């Protein structure tokens, strides 16, 4: 790259909420696979989805579900991609704690359960402004998010941030992002170390063994000289 080089990115603009609310067409056949693979909704999921029955369109239903997850589930731990079975979604909706990746996966699975094609995408969210007109993007700016498919607009990225998160401890703080908009969890976890007084171990046995090991050779030597 040469200094002063410039380039232009051409991309379609994102649809508005009103645009997504007005979509009534069904997704094409080659996209229907992105509504499958999640099985039947477990009890907690079915109970949550039932709350969307009065909402008029697919976007409003999905928006309610994803915001319920972001508002109520506390982010904790590293966002390492792992397999998320339906039972795990049921569990995190009960205990209200999950890793960042599980929160994204849950949103994608909820979309599929209501018939909205979805998938998990990866990209970069933000960066650090180092000089004028220069943005430095590092691995810590990597983020997973949900993409949902609406006919006429195709795959639409939907980025959201959990409202609360537990503090994380890492050996490399430079790889963590600090978002002032994320509140600390109401649950406080601290480690308390309590000293316990124990009686010292007896060294009598060790001293007796040491005396025995020293005395035996002397006794054997005396017996040898005597004989």
Tab-separated table of C-alpha atoms in Angstrom, residues 163 177-184:
chain	number	residue	atom	x	y	z
A	163	UNK	CA	-27.057	-4.907	28.573
A	177	UNK	CA	-12.814	-4.447	24.641
A	178	UNK	CA	-14.257	-2.088	27.208
A	179	UNK	CA	-17.760	-0.882	26.376
A	180	UNK	CA	-19.027	1.832	28.762
A	181	UNK	CA	-22.605	1.080	27.670
A	182	UNK	CA	-22.500	-2.407	29.217
A	183	UNK	CA	-23.523	-2.434	32.874
A	184	UNK	CA	-21.952	-4.708	35.493
